Short mmCIF file of C-alpha atoms and ligand atoms in Angstrom, two decimals:
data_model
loop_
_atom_site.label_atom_id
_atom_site.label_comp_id
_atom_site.label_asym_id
_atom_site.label_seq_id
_atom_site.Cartn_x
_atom_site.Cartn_y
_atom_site.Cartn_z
CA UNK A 1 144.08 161.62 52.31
CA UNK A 2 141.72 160.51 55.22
CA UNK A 3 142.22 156.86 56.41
CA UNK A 4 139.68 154.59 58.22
CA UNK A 5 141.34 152.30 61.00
CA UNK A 6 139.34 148.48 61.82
CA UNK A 7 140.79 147.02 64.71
CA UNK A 8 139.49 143.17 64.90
CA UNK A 9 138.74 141.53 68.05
CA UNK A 10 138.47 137.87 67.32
CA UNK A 11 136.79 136.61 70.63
CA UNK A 12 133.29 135.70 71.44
CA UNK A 13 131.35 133.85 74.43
CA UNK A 14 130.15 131.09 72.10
CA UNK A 15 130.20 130.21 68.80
CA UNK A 16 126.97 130.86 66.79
CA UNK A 17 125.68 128.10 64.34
CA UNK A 18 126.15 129.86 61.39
CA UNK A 19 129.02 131.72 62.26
CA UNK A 20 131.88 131.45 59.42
CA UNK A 21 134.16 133.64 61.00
CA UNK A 22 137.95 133.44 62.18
CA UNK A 23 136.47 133.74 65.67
CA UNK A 24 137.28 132.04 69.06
CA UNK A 25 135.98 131.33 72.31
CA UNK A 26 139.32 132.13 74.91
CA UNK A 27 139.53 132.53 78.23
CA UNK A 28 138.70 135.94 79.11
CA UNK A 29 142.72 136.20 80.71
CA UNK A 30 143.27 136.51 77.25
CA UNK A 31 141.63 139.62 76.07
CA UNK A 32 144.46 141.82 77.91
CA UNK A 33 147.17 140.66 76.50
CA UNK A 34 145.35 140.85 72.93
CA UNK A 35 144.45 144.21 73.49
CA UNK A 36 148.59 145.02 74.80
CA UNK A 37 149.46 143.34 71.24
CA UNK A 38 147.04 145.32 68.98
CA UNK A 39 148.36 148.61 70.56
CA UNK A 40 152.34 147.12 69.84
CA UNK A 41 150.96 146.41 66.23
CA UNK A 42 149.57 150.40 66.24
CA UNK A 43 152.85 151.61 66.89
CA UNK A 44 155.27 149.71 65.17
CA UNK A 45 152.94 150.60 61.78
CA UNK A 46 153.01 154.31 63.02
CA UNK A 47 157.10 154.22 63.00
CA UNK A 48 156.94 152.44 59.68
CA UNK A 49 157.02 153.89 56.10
CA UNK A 50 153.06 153.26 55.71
CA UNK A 51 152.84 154.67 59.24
CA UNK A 52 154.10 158.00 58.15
CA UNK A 53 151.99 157.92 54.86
CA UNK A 54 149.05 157.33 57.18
CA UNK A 55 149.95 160.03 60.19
CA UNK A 56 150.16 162.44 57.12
CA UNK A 57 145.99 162.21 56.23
CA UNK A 58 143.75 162.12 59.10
CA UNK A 59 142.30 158.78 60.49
CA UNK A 60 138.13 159.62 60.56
CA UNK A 61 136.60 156.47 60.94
CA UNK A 62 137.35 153.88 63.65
CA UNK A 63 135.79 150.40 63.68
CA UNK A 64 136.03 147.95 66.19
CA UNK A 65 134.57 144.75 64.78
CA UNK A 66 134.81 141.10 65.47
CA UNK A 67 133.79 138.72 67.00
CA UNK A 68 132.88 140.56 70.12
CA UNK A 69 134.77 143.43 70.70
CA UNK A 70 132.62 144.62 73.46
CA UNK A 71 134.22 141.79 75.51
CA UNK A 72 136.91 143.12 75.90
CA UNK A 73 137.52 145.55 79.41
CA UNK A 74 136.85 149.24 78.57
CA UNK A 75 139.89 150.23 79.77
CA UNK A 76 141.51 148.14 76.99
CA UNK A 77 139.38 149.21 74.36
CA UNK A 78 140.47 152.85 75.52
CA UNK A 79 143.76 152.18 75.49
CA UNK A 80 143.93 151.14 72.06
CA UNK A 81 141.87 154.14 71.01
CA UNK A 82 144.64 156.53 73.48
CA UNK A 83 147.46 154.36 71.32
CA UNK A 84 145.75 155.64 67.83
CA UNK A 85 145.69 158.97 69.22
CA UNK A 86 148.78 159.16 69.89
CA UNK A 87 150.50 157.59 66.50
CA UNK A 88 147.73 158.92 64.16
CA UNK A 89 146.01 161.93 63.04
CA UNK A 90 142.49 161.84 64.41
CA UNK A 91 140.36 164.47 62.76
CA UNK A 92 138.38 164.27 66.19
CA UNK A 93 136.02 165.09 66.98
CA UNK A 94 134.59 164.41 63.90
CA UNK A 95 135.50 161.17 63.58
CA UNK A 96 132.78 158.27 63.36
CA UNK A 97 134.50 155.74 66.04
CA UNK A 98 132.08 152.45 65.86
CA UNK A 99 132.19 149.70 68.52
CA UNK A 100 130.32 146.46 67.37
CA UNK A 101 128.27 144.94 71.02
CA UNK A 102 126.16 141.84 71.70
CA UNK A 103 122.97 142.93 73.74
CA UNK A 104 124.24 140.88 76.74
CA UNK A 105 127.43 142.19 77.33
CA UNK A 106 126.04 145.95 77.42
CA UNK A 107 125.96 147.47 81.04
CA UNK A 108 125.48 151.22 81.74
CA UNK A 109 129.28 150.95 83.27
CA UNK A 110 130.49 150.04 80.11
CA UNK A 111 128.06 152.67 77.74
CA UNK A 112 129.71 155.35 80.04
CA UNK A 113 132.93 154.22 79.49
CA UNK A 114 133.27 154.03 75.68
CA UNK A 115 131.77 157.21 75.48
CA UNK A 116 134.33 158.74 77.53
CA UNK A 117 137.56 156.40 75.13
CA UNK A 118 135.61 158.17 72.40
CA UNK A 119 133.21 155.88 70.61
CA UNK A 120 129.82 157.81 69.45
CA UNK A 121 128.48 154.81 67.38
CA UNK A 122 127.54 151.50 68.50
CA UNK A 123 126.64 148.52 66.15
CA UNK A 124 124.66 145.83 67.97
CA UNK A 125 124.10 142.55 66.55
CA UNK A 126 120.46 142.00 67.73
CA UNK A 127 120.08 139.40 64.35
CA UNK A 128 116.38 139.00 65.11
CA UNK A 129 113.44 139.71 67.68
CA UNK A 130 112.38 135.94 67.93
CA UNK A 131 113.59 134.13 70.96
CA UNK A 132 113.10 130.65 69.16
CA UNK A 133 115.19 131.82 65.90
CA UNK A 134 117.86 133.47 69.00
CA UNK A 135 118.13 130.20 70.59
CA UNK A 136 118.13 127.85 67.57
CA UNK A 137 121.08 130.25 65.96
CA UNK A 138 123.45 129.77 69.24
CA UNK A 139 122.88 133.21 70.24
CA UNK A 140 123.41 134.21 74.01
CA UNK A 141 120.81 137.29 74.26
CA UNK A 142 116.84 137.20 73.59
CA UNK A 143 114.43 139.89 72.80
CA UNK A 144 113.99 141.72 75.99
CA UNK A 145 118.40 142.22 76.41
CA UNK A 146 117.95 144.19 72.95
CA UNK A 147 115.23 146.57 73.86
CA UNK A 148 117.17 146.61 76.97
CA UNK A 149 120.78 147.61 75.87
CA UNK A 150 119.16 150.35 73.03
CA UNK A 151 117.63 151.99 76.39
CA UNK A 152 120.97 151.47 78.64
CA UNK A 153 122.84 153.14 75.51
CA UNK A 154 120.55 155.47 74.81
CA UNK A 155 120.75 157.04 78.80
CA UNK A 156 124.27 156.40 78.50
CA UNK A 157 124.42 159.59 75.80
CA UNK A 158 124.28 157.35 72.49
CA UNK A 159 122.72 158.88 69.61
CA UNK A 160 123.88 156.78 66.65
CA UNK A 161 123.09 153.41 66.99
CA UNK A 162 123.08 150.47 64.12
CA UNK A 163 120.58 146.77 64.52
CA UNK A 164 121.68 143.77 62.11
CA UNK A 165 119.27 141.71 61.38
CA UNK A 166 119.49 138.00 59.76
CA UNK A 167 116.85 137.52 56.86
CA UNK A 168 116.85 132.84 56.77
CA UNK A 169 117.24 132.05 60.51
CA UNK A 170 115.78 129.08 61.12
CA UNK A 171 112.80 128.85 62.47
CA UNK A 172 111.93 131.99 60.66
CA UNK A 173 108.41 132.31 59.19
CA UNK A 174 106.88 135.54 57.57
CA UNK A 175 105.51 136.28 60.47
CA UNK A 176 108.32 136.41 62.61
CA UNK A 177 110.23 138.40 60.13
CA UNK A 178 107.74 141.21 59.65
CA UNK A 179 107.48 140.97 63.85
CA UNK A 180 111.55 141.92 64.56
CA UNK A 181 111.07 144.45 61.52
CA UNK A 182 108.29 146.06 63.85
CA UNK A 183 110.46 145.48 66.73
CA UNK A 184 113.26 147.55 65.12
CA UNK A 185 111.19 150.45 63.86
CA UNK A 186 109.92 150.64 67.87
CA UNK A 187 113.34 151.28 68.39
CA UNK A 188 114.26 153.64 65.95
CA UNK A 189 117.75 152.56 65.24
CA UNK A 190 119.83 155.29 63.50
CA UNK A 191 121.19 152.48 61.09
CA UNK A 192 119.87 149.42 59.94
CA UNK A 193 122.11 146.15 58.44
CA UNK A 194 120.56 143.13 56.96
CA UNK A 195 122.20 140.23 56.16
CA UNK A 196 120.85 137.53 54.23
CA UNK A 197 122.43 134.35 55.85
CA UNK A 198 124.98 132.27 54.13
CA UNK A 199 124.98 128.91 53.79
CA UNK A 200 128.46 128.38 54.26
CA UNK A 201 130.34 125.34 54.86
CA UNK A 202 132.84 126.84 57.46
CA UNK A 203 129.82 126.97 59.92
CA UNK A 204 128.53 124.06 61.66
CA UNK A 205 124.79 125.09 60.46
CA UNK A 206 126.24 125.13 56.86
CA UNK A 207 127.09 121.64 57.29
CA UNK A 208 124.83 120.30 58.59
CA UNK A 209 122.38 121.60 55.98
CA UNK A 210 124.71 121.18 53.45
CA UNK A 211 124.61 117.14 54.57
CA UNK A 212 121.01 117.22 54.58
CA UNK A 213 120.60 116.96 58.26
CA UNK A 214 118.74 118.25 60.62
CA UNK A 215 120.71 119.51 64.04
CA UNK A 216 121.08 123.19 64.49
CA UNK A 217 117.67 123.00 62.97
CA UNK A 218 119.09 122.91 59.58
CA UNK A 219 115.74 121.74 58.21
CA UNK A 220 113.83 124.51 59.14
CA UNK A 221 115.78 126.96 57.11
CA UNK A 222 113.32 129.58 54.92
CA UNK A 223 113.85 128.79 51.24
CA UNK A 224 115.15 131.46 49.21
CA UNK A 225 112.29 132.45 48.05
CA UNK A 226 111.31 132.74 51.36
CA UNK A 227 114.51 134.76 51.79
CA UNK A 228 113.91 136.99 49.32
CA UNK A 229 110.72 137.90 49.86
CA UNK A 230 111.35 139.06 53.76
CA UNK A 231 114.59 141.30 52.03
CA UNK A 232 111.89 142.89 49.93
CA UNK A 233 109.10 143.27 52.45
CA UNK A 234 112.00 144.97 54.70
CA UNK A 235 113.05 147.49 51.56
CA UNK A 236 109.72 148.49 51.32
CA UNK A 237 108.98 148.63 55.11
CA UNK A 238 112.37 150.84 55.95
CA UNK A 239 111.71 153.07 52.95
CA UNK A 240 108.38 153.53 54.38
CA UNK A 241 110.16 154.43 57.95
CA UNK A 242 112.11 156.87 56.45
CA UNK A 243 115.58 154.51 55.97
CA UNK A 244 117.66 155.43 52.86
CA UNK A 245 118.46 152.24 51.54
CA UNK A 246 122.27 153.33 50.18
CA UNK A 247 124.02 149.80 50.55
CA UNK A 248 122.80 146.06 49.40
CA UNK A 249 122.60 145.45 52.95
CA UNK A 250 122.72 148.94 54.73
CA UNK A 251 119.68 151.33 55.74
CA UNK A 252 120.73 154.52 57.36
CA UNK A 253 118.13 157.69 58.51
CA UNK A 254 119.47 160.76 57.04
CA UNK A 255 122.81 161.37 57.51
CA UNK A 256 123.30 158.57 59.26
CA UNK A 257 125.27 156.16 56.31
CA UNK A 258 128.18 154.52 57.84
CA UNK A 259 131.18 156.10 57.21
CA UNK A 260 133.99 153.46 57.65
CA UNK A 261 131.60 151.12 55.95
CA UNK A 262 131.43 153.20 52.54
CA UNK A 263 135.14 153.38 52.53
CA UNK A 264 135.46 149.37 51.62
CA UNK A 265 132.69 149.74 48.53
CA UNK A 266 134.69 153.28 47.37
CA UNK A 267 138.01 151.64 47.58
CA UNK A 268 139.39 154.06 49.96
CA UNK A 269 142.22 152.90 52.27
CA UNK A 270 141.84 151.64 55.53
CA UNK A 271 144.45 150.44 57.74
CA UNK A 272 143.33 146.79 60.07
CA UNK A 273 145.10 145.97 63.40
CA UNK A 274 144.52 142.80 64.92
CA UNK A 275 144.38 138.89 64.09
CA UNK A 276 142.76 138.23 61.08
CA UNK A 277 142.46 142.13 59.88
CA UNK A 278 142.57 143.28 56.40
CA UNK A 279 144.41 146.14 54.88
CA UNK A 280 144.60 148.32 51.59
CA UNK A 281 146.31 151.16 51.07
CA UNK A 282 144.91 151.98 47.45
CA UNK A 283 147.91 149.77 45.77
CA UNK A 284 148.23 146.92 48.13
CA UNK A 285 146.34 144.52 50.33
CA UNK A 286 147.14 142.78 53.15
CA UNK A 287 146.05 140.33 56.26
CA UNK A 288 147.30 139.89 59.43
CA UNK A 289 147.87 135.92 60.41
CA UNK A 290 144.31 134.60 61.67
CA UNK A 291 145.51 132.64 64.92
CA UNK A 292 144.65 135.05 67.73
CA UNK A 293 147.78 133.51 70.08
CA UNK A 294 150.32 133.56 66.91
CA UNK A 295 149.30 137.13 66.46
CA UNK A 296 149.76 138.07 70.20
CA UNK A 297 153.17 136.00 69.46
CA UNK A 298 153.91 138.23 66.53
CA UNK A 299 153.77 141.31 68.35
CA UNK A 300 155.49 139.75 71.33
CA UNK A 301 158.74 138.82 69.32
CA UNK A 302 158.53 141.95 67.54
CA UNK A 303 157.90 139.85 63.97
CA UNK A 304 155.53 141.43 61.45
CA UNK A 305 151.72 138.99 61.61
CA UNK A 306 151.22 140.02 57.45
CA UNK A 307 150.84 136.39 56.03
CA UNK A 308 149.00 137.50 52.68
CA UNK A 309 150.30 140.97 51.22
CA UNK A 310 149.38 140.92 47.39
CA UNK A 311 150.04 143.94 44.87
CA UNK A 312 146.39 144.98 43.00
CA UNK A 313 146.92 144.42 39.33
CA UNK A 314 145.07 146.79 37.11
CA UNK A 315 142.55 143.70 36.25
CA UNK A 316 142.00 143.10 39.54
CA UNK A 317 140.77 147.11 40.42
CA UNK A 318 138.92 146.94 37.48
CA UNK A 319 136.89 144.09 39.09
CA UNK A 320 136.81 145.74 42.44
CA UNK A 321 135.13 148.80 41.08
CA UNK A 322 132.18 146.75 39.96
CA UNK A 323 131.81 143.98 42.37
CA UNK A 324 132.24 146.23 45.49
CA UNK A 325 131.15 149.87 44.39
CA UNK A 326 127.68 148.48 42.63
CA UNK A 327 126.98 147.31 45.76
CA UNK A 328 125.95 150.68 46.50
CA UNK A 329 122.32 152.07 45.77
CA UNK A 330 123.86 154.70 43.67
CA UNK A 331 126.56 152.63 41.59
CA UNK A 332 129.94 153.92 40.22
CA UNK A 333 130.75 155.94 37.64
CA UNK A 334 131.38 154.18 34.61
CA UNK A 335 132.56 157.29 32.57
CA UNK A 336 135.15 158.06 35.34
CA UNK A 337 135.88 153.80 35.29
CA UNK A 338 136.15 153.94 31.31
CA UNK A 339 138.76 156.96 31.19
CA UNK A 340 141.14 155.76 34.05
CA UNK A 341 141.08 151.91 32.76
CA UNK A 342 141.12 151.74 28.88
CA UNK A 343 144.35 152.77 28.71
CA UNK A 344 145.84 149.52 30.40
CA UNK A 345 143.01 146.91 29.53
CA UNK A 346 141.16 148.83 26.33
CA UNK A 347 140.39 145.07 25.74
CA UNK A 348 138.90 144.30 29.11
CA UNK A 349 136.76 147.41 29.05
CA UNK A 350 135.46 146.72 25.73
CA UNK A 351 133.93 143.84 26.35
CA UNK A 352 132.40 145.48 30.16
CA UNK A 353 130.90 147.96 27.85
CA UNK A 354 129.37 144.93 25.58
CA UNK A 355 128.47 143.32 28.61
CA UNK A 356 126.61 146.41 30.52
CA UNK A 357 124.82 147.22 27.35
CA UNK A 358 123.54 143.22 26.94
CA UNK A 359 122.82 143.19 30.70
CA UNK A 360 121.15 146.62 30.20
CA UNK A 361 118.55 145.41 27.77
CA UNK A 362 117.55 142.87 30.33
CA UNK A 363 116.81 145.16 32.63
CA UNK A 364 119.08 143.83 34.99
CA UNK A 365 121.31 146.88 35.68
CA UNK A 366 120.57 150.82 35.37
CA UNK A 367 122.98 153.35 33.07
CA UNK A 368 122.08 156.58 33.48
CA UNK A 369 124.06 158.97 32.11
CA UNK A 370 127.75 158.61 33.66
CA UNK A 371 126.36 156.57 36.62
CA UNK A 372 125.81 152.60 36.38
CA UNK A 373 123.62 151.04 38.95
CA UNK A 374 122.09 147.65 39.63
CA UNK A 375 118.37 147.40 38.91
CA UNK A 376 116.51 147.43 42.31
CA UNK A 377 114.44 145.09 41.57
CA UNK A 378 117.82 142.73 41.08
CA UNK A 379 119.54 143.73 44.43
CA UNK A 380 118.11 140.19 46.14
CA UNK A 381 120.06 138.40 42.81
CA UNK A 382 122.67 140.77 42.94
CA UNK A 383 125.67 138.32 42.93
CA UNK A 384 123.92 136.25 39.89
CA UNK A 385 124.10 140.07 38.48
CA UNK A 386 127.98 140.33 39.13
CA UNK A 387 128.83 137.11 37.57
CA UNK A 388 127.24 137.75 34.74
CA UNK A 389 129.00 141.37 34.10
CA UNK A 390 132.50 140.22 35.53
CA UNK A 391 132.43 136.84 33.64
S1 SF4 B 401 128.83 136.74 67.82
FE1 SF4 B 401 129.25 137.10 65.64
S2 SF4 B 401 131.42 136.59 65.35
FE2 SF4 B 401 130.77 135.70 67.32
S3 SF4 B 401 130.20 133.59 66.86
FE3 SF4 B 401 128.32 134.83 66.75
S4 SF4 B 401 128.17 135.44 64.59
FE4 SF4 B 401 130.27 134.71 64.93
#
């Protein structure tokens, strides 16, 4: 069994407008001792039961994701990757270790460094090209930091690198858009995310818009038609780059698909460290408390940070296999989903198979032979799609 390992780092120098996340702005004393309790949380899960489950596959994908986890001191980041090493089986060095960066915070000192703790993929969250849409979104970098940190990794010995992108910043005109897509291809990213942004209202844009007001520049949000039409000008612009579109929101050159990534839509286990992280082990998931300081308290006092560990019913997988595995290009395999499922919810897979074959006819999703996919030409819809199939 091979394993994928996300440790969360849940700080960030400011808060962006639309941000939604369980992320904080600390004082950078704080990093440190985060870092000391993410390697405590390593190790007492390596002397556990799981912990032996897990030291018996190989870990091959690491992901350091936040917030900002290029914040933190190299030497921290290393030691956490040095504490892995030493509780875990790292198939190394084939393993895809990914450190998410903001453009400011990249310096060659750095670059050299997390090559030499081991990382050989870097995703940087450029979110657009514009400096107005950078600066209206809370964002601390501009343009010219991005073109500069590619270059700074780059001569650092980086040769798998990853841009997000935002598709509905404000401020964001067709124009713009199809300017940071040219942008990107000038920079020839290995991988390429692109996130449609979320109205949410856990962010203080999403709020304001939702209230009809107008700071954060709320008002000049692109429609959704808008939205959708720069998501399909970019499908049709990577393709013509060369990008393999494999993921709703993923591109990837070939051979470049992100590993650790593909394990959440294939339901393959991954173990999270860290406030806030997320666990399965193929039965079970779990989170760790969300509070960076009660975490670090956690570990301190030698307490366990779970706060949410639920058992996957049968119903529940069943759901999974649809709503996260079509969000892949290629879909799942419905034969293989029919076989292992009927027996426990013949019921429940009845009616899928009514479903699919209603949803089928309005050309909404693909079956073709074993293999069920979304239609492409539904993947800007494609959670309409899943309610309709999942009920
Ligand atoms: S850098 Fe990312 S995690 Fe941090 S506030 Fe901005 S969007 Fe949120």
């Amino acid at each position: 069994m091979s394993l994928g390992v996300y440790i969360q780092v849940p700080f960030c120098q400011t808060k962006c407008t639309y941000c939604n996340f369980h992320t904080g702005v600390v004082s950078r004393d704080r990093y440190g001792s985060y870092a000391d309790a993410v390697c405590r949380e390593i190790t007492s899960f390596a002397e556990g039961e799981r912990g032996a489950e897990a030291a018996a596959g190989a870990v091959d994908t690491v992901y350091f994701g936040g917030g900002t986890p290029s914040l933190l001191d190299p030497r921290d980041l290393a030691k956490i990757i040095e504490t892995l090493r030493s509780h875990c089986a790292m198939n190394e060095p084939a393993a895809e270790a990914t450190l998410e960066a903001d453009p400011e915070t990249i310096t060659e000192e750095k670059a050299i460094a997390w090559l030499a703790a081991g990382f050989n993929r870097i995703s940087l969250g450029a979110q657009s090209f514009d400096d107005h849409e950078l600066k209206s979104a809370g964002r601390m970098h501009r343009r010219a930091d991005t073109f500069q940190a590619v270059e700074t990794l780059r001569r650092a010995g980086f040769g798998n690198i990853s841009v997000d992108l935002i598709a509905g910043l404000p401020h964001q005109s067709r124009e713009s858009w199809e300017g940071s897509l040219s942008e990107l291809f000038a920079l020839r990213p290995e991988h390429v995310s692109i996130y449609m942004l979320e109205i949410d209202e856990g962010s203080r844009l999403g709020k304001e818009s939702l209230a009809g007001g107008s700071r954060y520049s709320a008002g000049a949000i692109p429609s959704d038609d808008a939205m959708a039409e720069f998501y399909e000008s970019a499908c049709a612009r990577l393709a013509a780059q060369g990008y393999e579109h494999y993921e709703i929101s993923n591109w990837a050159l070939p051979g470049r698909r992100s590993r650790h990534n593909l394990k959440y839509w294939r339901r393959e286990p991954y173990i999270g460290f860290g406030a806030g992280a997320h666990s399965f082990d193929g039965h079970t998931r779990w989170a760790n408390v969300h509070d960076s300081a009660r975490y670090v308290a956690c570990m301190e006092q030698g307490s366990s940070p779970r706060e949410q560990v639920e058992g996957v019913t049968a119903g529940q997988a069943l759901d999974e296999e649809f709503f996260l595995g079509l969000r892949q290009l290629e879909g799942i395999d419905w034969a293989r989903i029919e076989r292992d499922y009927d027996g426990e919810l013949p019921g429940r897979v009845g009616e899928l198979r009514n479903r699919i074959a209603a949803l089928e006819s309005q050309g909404l999703i693909e079956l073709d032979g074993p293999r069920l996919r979304l239609s492409p030409a539904r993947l800007p819809v494609s959670n309409e799609v899943l309610v309709e199939l999942l009920g």
